[in-house]
Amino acid sequence: EPEVTQTPSHQVTQMGQEVILRCVPISNHLYFYWYRQILGQKVEFLVSFYNNEISEKSEIFDDQFSVERPDGSNFTLKIRSTKLEDSAMYFCASSRGRGRNEQFFGPGTRLTVL
Amino acid sequence: AQSVTQLDSQVPVFEEAPVELRCNYSSSVSVYLFWYVQYPNQGLQLLLKYLSGSTLVKGINGFEAEFNKSQTSFHLRKPSVHISDTAEYFCAVSWASGGSYIPTFGRGTSLIVHP
């Protein structure tokens, strides 16, 4: 059964460093998403990506964040200069369509910023 | 904007007992409603969804949920739980028309099934 994969499973970084979180969405899906979950809090939407561009983003997704689909299979989230408050679980998801369509989630990357 | 409230952060229950996980939402327009489950060290996976039609929705693993428009609720139920149902459960809502199609998630409810 196809699944969304994410690497690494855990990333530890120093404050101010750049990190890139990687995701491989399901191959025939068209919409891609990043969410984050700070420990004990809600799953929060960061950004959605369709047709090689950002289709929607939240207030959290500021200039420190960027997304890319560099090669037609990977979908990456870059945080340019990490802050302590970026420590969270980051989930990638993909879907065939939008709205009523189910999102398929990866297992997440736990980012720890020291 | 829509919002989702999962009133219980943790629900402990004994094996074979029934369980209900509560979810309330607020939205001024028609919505789609989802329940996702997250097992330890895994991603979220869809349990069930309400799009339209019958208000009682059946999902995987014996779970069901009932959409109640007047009470703006979408509670998840299972008549008899298993140890293997121990997981985090997330309710989510998205707009059915207009506006953002991105689902809003609740904080999650941790279901802990004891033997």
Tab-separated table of N, CA and C in Angstrom, chain A:
chain	number	residue	atom	x	y	z
A	1	GLU	N	0.844	-1.191	0.000
A	1	GLU	CA	0.000	0.000	0.000
A	1	GLU	C	0.882	1.244	0.000
A	2	PRO	N	0.611	2.189	-0.905
A	2	PRO	CA	1.468	3.384	-0.955
A	2	PRO	C	1.358	4.192	0.327
A	3	GLU	N	2.481	4.827	0.694
A	3	GLU	CA	2.462	5.633	1.902
A	3	GLU	C	3.368	6.838	1.735
A	4	VAL	N	3.143	7.815	2.585
A	4	VAL	CA	3.992	9.001	2.620
A	4	VAL	C	5.163	8.701	3.550
A	5	THR	N	6.356	9.002	3.101
A	5	THR	CA	7.525	8.776	3.954
A	5	THR	C	8.188	10.123	4.278
A	6	GLN	N	8.845	10.155	5.426
A	6	GLN	CA	9.539	11.376	5.855
A	6	GLN	C	10.891	11.018	6.427
A	7	THR	N	11.865	11.872	6.130
A	7	THR	CA	13.198	11.718	6.718
A	7	THR	C	13.737	13.082	7.124
A	8	PRO	N	14.542	13.145	8.187
A	8	PRO	CA	14.791	12.064	9.139
A	8	PRO	C	13.609	11.903	10.089
A	9	SER	N	13.659	10.896	10.936
A	9	SER	CA	12.581	10.741	11.916
A	9	SER	C	12.790	11.702	13.084
A	10	HIS	N	14.061	12.017	13.355
A	10	HIS	CA	14.372	12.956	14.424
A	10	HIS	C	15.566	13.808	14.000
A	11	GLN	N	15.428	15.111	14.155
A	11	GLN	CA	16.507	16.037	13.791
A	11	GLN	C	16.779	16.951	14.979
A	12	VAL	N	18.017	16.998	15.389
A	12	VAL	CA	18.423	17.906	16.464
A	12	VAL	C	19.330	18.965	15.859
A	13	THR	N	19.067	20.224	16.156
A	13	THR	CA	19.856	21.292	15.562
A	13	THR	C	20.058	22.416	16.571
A	14	GLN	N	21.049	23.237	16.294
A	14	GLN	CA	21.305	24.401	17.139
A	14	GLN	C	20.480	25.579	16.632
A	15	MET	N	20.072	26.420	17.558
A	15	MET	CA	19.330	27.633	17.204
A	15	MET	C	20.112	28.437	16.162
A	16	GLY	N	19.407	28.925	15.147
A	16	GLY	CA	20.046	29.715	14.108
A	16	GLY	C	20.490	28.904	12.907
A	17	GLN	N	20.508	27.591	13.032
A	17	GLN	CA	20.909	26.737	11.917
A	17	GLN	C	19.742	26.515	10.961
A	18	GLU	N	20.085	26.174	9.747
A	18	GLU	CA	19.077	25.843	8.746
A	18	GLU	C	18.800	24.336	8.800
A	19	VAL	N	17.540	23.961	8.644
A	19	VAL	CA	17.209	22.537	8.544
A	19	VAL	C	16.327	22.314	7.325
A	20	ILE	N	16.450	21.134	6.757
A	20	ILE	CA	15.587	20.727	5.648
A	20	ILE	C	14.936	19.407	6.027
A	21	LEU	N	13.629	19.422	6.039
A	21	LEU	CA	12.863	18.218	6.326
A	21	LEU	C	12.340	17.674	4.994
A	22	ARG	N	12.466	16.371	4.841
A	22	ARG	CA	12.144	15.779	3.534
A	22	ARG	C	10.944	14.851	3.610
A	23	CYS	N	10.228	14.823	2.516
A	23	CYS	CA	9.010	14.025	2.428
A	23	CYS	C	8.918	13.458	1.019
A	24	VAL	N	8.434	12.227	0.918
A	24	VAL	CA	8.088	11.675	-0.391
A	24	VAL	C	6.597	11.381	-0.368
A	25	PRO	N	5.794	12.214	-1.040
A	25	PRO	CA	4.336	11.989	-1.048
A	25	PRO	C	3.970	10.765	-1.889
A	26	ILE	N	2.722	10.371	-1.832
A	26	ILE	CA	2.231	9.276	-2.660
A	26	ILE	C	2.250	9.729	-4.120
A	27	SER	N	2.688	8.839	-4.995
A	27	SER	CA	3.110	9.258	-6.334
A	27	SER	C	2.007	9.865	-7.192
A	28	ASN	N	0.769	9.452	-7.078
A	28	ASN	CA	-0.262	10.017	-7.954
A	28	ASN	C	-1.067	11.124	-7.281
A	29	HIS	N	-0.578	11.601	-6.144
A	29	HIS	CA	-1.250	12.698	-5.455
A	29	HIS	C	-0.795	14.041	-6.019
A	30	LEU	N	-1.717	15.017	-5.934
A	30	LEU	CA	-1.455	16.311	-6.543
A	30	LEU	C	-1.267	17.436	-5.529
A	31	TYR	N	-1.769	17.225	-4.314
A	31	TYR	CA	-1.708	18.269	-3.290
A	31	TYR	C	-0.784	17.800	-2.170
A	32	PHE	N	0.033	18.714	-1.695
A	32	PHE	CA	1.004	18.375	-0.664
A	32	PHE	C	0.921	19.414	0.445
A	33	TYR	N	1.193	18.959	1.666
A	33	TYR	CA	0.982	19.807	2.834
A	33	TYR	C	2.099	19.598	3.864
A	34	TRP	N	2.335	20.628	4.631
A	34	TRP	CA	3.125	20.502	5.855
A	34	TRP	C	2.289	21.003	7.023
A	35	TYR	N	2.321	20.222	8.109
A	35	TYR	CA	1.698	20.579	9.363
A	35	TYR	C	2.761	20.476	10.447
A	36	ARG	N	2.494	21.120	11.567
A	36	ARG	CA	3.370	20.893	12.716
A	36	ARG	C	2.511	20.725	13.963
A	37	GLN	N	3.105	20.032	14.933
A	37	GLN	CA	2.432	19.863	16.213
A	37	GLN	C	3.454	20.078	17.322
A	38	ILE	N	3.320	21.195	18.008
A	38	ILE	CA	4.132	21.438	19.193
A	38	ILE	C	3.591	20.528	20.286
A	39	LEU	N	4.494	20.004	21.091
A	39	LEU	CA	4.126	19.012	22.098
A	39	LEU	C	2.926	19.459	22.923
A	40	GLY	N	1.878	18.615	22.924
A	40	GLY	CA	0.698	18.900	23.739
A	40	GLY	C	-0.280	19.884	23.118
A	41	GLN	N	0.031	20.325	21.889
A	41	GLN	CA	-0.849	21.316	21.265
A	41	GLN	C	-1.485	20.748	20.008
A	42	LYS	N	-2.237	21.613	19.332
A	42	LYS	CA	-2.974	21.186	18.143
A	42	LYS	C	-2.044	20.886	16.981
A	43	VAL	N	-2.544	20.101	16.055
A	43	VAL	CA	-1.897	19.962	14.754
A	43	VAL	C	-2.219	21.237	13.974
A	44	GLU	N	-1.173	21.955	13.554
A	44	GLU	CA	-1.370	23.264	12.911
A	44	GLU	C	-0.935	23.193	11.455
A	45	PHE	N	-1.739	23.747	10.604
A	45	PHE	CA	-1.432	23.810	9.178
A	45	PHE	C	-0.329	24.839	8.928
A	46	LEU	N	0.631	24.480	8.098
A	46	LEU	CA	1.672	25.426	7.705
A	46	LEU	C	1.462	25.898	6.272
A	47	VAL	N	1.398	24.930	5.334
A	47	VAL	CA	1.410	25.314	3.928
A	47	VAL	C	0.859	24.177	3.078
A	48	SER	N	0.234	24.549	1.954
A	48	SER	CA	-0.158	23.557	0.964
A	48	SER	C	0.480	23.916	-0.365
A	49	PHE	N	0.662	22.920	-1.204
A	49	PHE	CA	1.435	23.080	-2.436
A	49	PHE	C	0.724	22.323	-3.534
A	50	TYR	N	0.489	23.008	-4.656
A	50	TYR	CA	-0.192	22.372	-5.778
A	50	TYR	C	0.352	22.951	-7.066
A	51	ASN	N	0.563	22.112	-8.037
A	51	ASN	CA	1.004	22.579	-9.352
A	51	ASN	C	2.286	23.409	-9.238
A	52	ASN	N	3.181	22.947	-8.408
A	52	ASN	CA	4.496	23.550	-8.228
A	52	ASN	C	4.495	24.946	-7.623
A	53	GLU	N	3.443	25.253	-6.897
A	53	GLU	CA	3.481	26.515	-6.181
A	53	GLU	C	2.651	26.427	-4.903
A	54	ILE	N	2.924	27.340	-3.997
A	54	ILE	CA	2.169	27.386	-2.754
A	54	ILE	C	0.741	27.807	-3.069
A	55	SER	N	-0.230	27.018	-2.596
A	55	SER	CA	-1.628	27.361	-2.834
A	55	SER	C	-2.256	28.033	-1.621
A	56	GLU	N	-1.760	27.717	-0.468
A	56	GLU	CA	-2.260	28.338	0.738
A	56	GLU	C	-1.199	28.241	1.827
A	57	LYS	N	-1.149	29.241	2.705
A	57	LYS	CA	-0.222	29.170	3.823
A	57	LYS	C	-0.823	29.847	5.034
A	58	SER	N	-0.359	29.444	6.203
A	58	SER	CA	-0.874	30.018	7.434
A	58	SER	C	0.044	31.146	7.890
A	59	GLU	N	-0.390	31.802	8.956
A	59	GLU	CA	0.420	32.895	9.531
A	59	GLU	C	1.745	32.383	10.081
A	60	ILE	N	1.779	31.113	10.441
A	60	ILE	CA	3.014	30.541	10.984
A	60	ILE	C	4.087	30.502	9.906
A	61	PHE	N	3.678	30.294	8.682
A	61	PHE	CA	4.604	30.096	7.557
A	61	PHE	C	5.132	31.455	7.117
A	62	ASP	N	6.133	31.958	7.862
A	62	ASP	CA	6.686	33.272	7.538
A	62	ASP	C	7.924	33.114	6.656
A	63	ASP	N	8.697	34.180	6.537
A	63	ASP	CA	9.838	34.182	5.612
A	63	ASP	C	10.934	33.190	5.995
A	64	GLN	N	10.873	32.677	7.222
A	64	GLN	CA	11.874	31.688	7.640
A	64	GLN	C	11.635	30.321	6.999
A	65	PHE	N	10.418	30.131	6.492
A	65	PHE	CA	10.040	28.831	5.938
A	65	PHE	C	10.003	28.895	4.412
A	66	SER	N	10.324	27.788	3.798
A	66	SER	CA	10.122	27.673	2.352
A	66	SER	C	9.878	26.206	2.028
A	67	VAL	N	9.195	25.976	0.909
A	67	VAL	CA	8.934	24.608	0.466
A	67	VAL	C	9.375	24.487	-0.984
A	68	GLU	N	9.664	23.249	-1.336
A	68	GLU	CA	10.155	23.005	-2.688
A	68	GLU	C	9.819	21.576	-3.078
A	69	ARG	N	9.616	21.383	-4.366
A	69	ARG	CA	9.479	20.031	-4.901
A	69	ARG	C	10.578	19.911	-5.960
A	70	PRO	N	11.776	19.600	-5.515
A	70	PRO	CA	12.944	19.750	-6.384
A	70	PRO	C	13.014	18.785	-7.562
A	71	ASP	N	12.407	17.601	-7.425
A	71	ASP	CA	12.658	16.592	-8.453
A	71	ASP	C	11.431	15.771	-8.821
A	72	GLY	N	10.258	16.230	-8.526
A	72	GLY	CA	9.052	15.509	-8.914
A	72	GLY	C	8.657	14.395	-7.976
A	73	SER	N	9.510	14.078	-6.991
A	73	SER	CA	9.075	13.075	-6.017
A	73	SER	C	9.234	13.590	-4.589
A	74	ASN	N	10.318	14.286	-4.290
A	74	ASN	CA	10.512	14.820	-2.955
A	74	ASN	C	9.767	16.129	-2.756
A	75	PHE	N	9.384	16.373	-1.509
A	75	PHE	CA	8.728	17.617	-1.131
A	75	PHE	C	9.411	18.054	0.160
A	76	THR	N	10.068	19.209	0.144
A	76	THR	CA	10.889	19.589	1.294
A	76	THR	C	10.355	20.839	1.975
A	77	LEU	N	10.638	20.897	3.275
A	77	LEU	CA	10.359	22.077	4.077
A	77	LEU	C	11.690	22.562	4.625
A	78	LYS	N	12.026	23.801	4.333
A	78	LYS	CA	13.265	24.380	4.848
A	78	LYS	C	12.926	25.442	5.880
A	79	ILE	N	13.641	25.365	6.987
A	79	ILE	CA	13.556	26.435	7.982
A	79	ILE	C	14.914	27.098	7.979
A	80	ARG	N	14.945	28.367	7.642
A	80	ARG	CA	16.207	29.056	7.344
A	80	ARG	C	17.075	29.273	8.573
A	81	SER	N	16.507	29.742	9.622
A	81	SER	CA	17.247	30.047	10.841
A	81	SER	C	16.374	29.628	12.014
A	82	THR	N	16.624	28.436	12.530
A	82	THR	CA	15.695	27.846	13.493
A	82	THR	C	15.699	28.592	14.827
A	83	LYS	N	14.506	28.606	15.435
A	83	LYS	CA	14.346	29.205	16.765
A	83	LYS	C	13.929	28.080	17.713
A	84	LEU	N	14.067	28.354	19.002
A	84	LEU	CA	13.670	27.349	19.991
A	84	LEU	C	12.214	26.922	19.800
A	85	GLU	N	11.380	27.912	19.471
A	85	GLU	CA	9.938	27.628	19.340
A	85	GLU	C	9.579	26.852	18.075
A	86	ASP	N	10.562	26.577	17.233
A	86	ASP	CA	10.312	25.716	16.071
A	86	ASP	C	10.344	24.239	16.448
A	87	SER	N	10.757	23.946	17.664
A	87	SER	CA	10.771	22.545	18.115
A	87	SER	C	9.359	21.995	18.088
A	88	ALA	N	9.158	20.933	17.335
A	88	ALA	CA	7.818	20.380	17.138
A	88	ALA	C	7.943	19.107	16.314
A	89	MET	N	6.809	18.444	16.150
A	89	MET	CA	6.708	17.334	15.207
A	89	MET	C	6.183	17.932	13.908
A	90	TYR	N	6.843	17.634	12.816
A	90	TYR	CA	6.432	18.157	11.511
A	90	TYR	C	5.897	17.000	10.665
A	91	PHE	N	4.666	17.163	10.207
A	91	PHE	CA	4.025	16.124	9.401
A	91	PHE	C	3.879	16.603	7.959
A	92	CYS	N	4.211	15.725	7.058
A	92	CYS	CA	3.939	15.947	5.646
A	92	CYS	C	2.678	15.155	5.307
A	93	ALA	N	1.879	15.657	4.392
A	93	ALA	CA	0.686	14.934	3.944
A	93	ALA	C	0.495	15.164	2.454
A	94	SER	N	-0.251	14.259	1.823
A	94	SER	CA	-0.592	14.463	0.417
A	94	SER	C	-2.016	13.983	0.179
A	95	SER	N	-2.628	14.479	-0.882
A	95	SER	CA	-3.985	14.057	-1.224
A	95	SER	C	-4.167	14.113	-2.727
A	96	ARG	N	-5.150	13.340	-3.209
A	96	ARG	CA	-5.433	13.316	-4.652
A	96	ARG	C	-6.094	14.616	-5.074
A	97	GLY	N	-7.026	15.076	-4.226
A	97	GLY	CA	-7.749	16.309	-4.495
A	97	GLY	C	-7.827	17.100	-3.212
A	98	ARG	N	-8.738	18.048	-3.172
A	98	ARG	CA	-8.813	18.882	-1.987
A	98	ARG	C	-10.189	18.800	-1.355
A	99	GLY	N	-10.332	19.445	-0.147
A	99	GLY	CA	-11.614	19.513	0.536
A	99	GLY	C	-12.075	18.161	1.037
A	100	ARG	N	-12.922	17.495	0.257
A	100	ARG	CA	-13.507	16.228	0.693
A	100	ARG	C	-12.532	15.054	0.608
A	101	ASN	N	-11.399	15.265	-0.019
A	101	ASN	CA	-10.442	14.173	-0.175
A	101	ASN	C	-9.601	13.950	1.070
A	102	GLU	N	-9.398	12.672	1.373
A	102	GLU	CA	-8.589	12.290	2.515
A	102	GLU	C	-7.147	12.717	2.313
A	103	GLN	N	-6.532	13.172	3.391
A	103	GLN	CA	-5.103	13.450	3.386
A	103	GLN	C	-4.378	12.242	3.961
A	104	PHE	N	-3.276	11.879	3.337
A	104	PHE	CA	-2.452	10.778	3.808
A	104	PHE	C	-1.199	11.381	4.438
A	105	PHE	N	-0.962	10.989	5.680
A	105	PHE	CA	0.114	11.614	6.451
A	105	PHE	C	1.340	10.711	6.541
A	106	GLY	N	2.493	11.341	6.592
A	106	GLY	CA	3.723	10.636	6.913
A	106	GLY	C	3.851	10.468	8.418
A	107	PRO	N	4.885	9.737	8.859
A	107	PRO	CA	5.059	9.461	10.291
A	107	PRO	C	5.601	10.645	11.086
A	108	GLY	N	6.047	11.670	10.393
A	108	GLY	CA	6.515	12.862	11.088
A	108	GLY	C	8.010	12.905	11.285
A	109	THR	N	8.528	14.114	11.412
A	109	THR	CA	9.916	14.365	11.814
A	109	THR	C	9.869	15.174	13.091
A	110	ARG	N	10.527	14.644	14.120
A	110	ARG	CA	10.595	15.412	15.375
A	110	ARG	C	11.802	16.341	15.294
A	111	LEU	N	11.558	17.632	15.309
A	111	LEU	CA	12.635	18.626	15.272
A	111	LEU	C	12.853	19.178	16.666
A	112	THR	N	14.085	19.078	17.113
A	112	THR	CA	14.470	19.628	18.412
A	112	THR	C	15.511	20.709	18.186
A	113	VAL	N	15.188	21.937	18.613
A	113	VAL	CA	16.118	23.057	18.467
A	113	VAL	C	16.685	23.392	19.839
A	114	LEU	N	18.029	23.335	19.924
A	114	LEU	CA	18.687	23.573	21.226
A	114	LEU	C	19.247	24.992	21.317
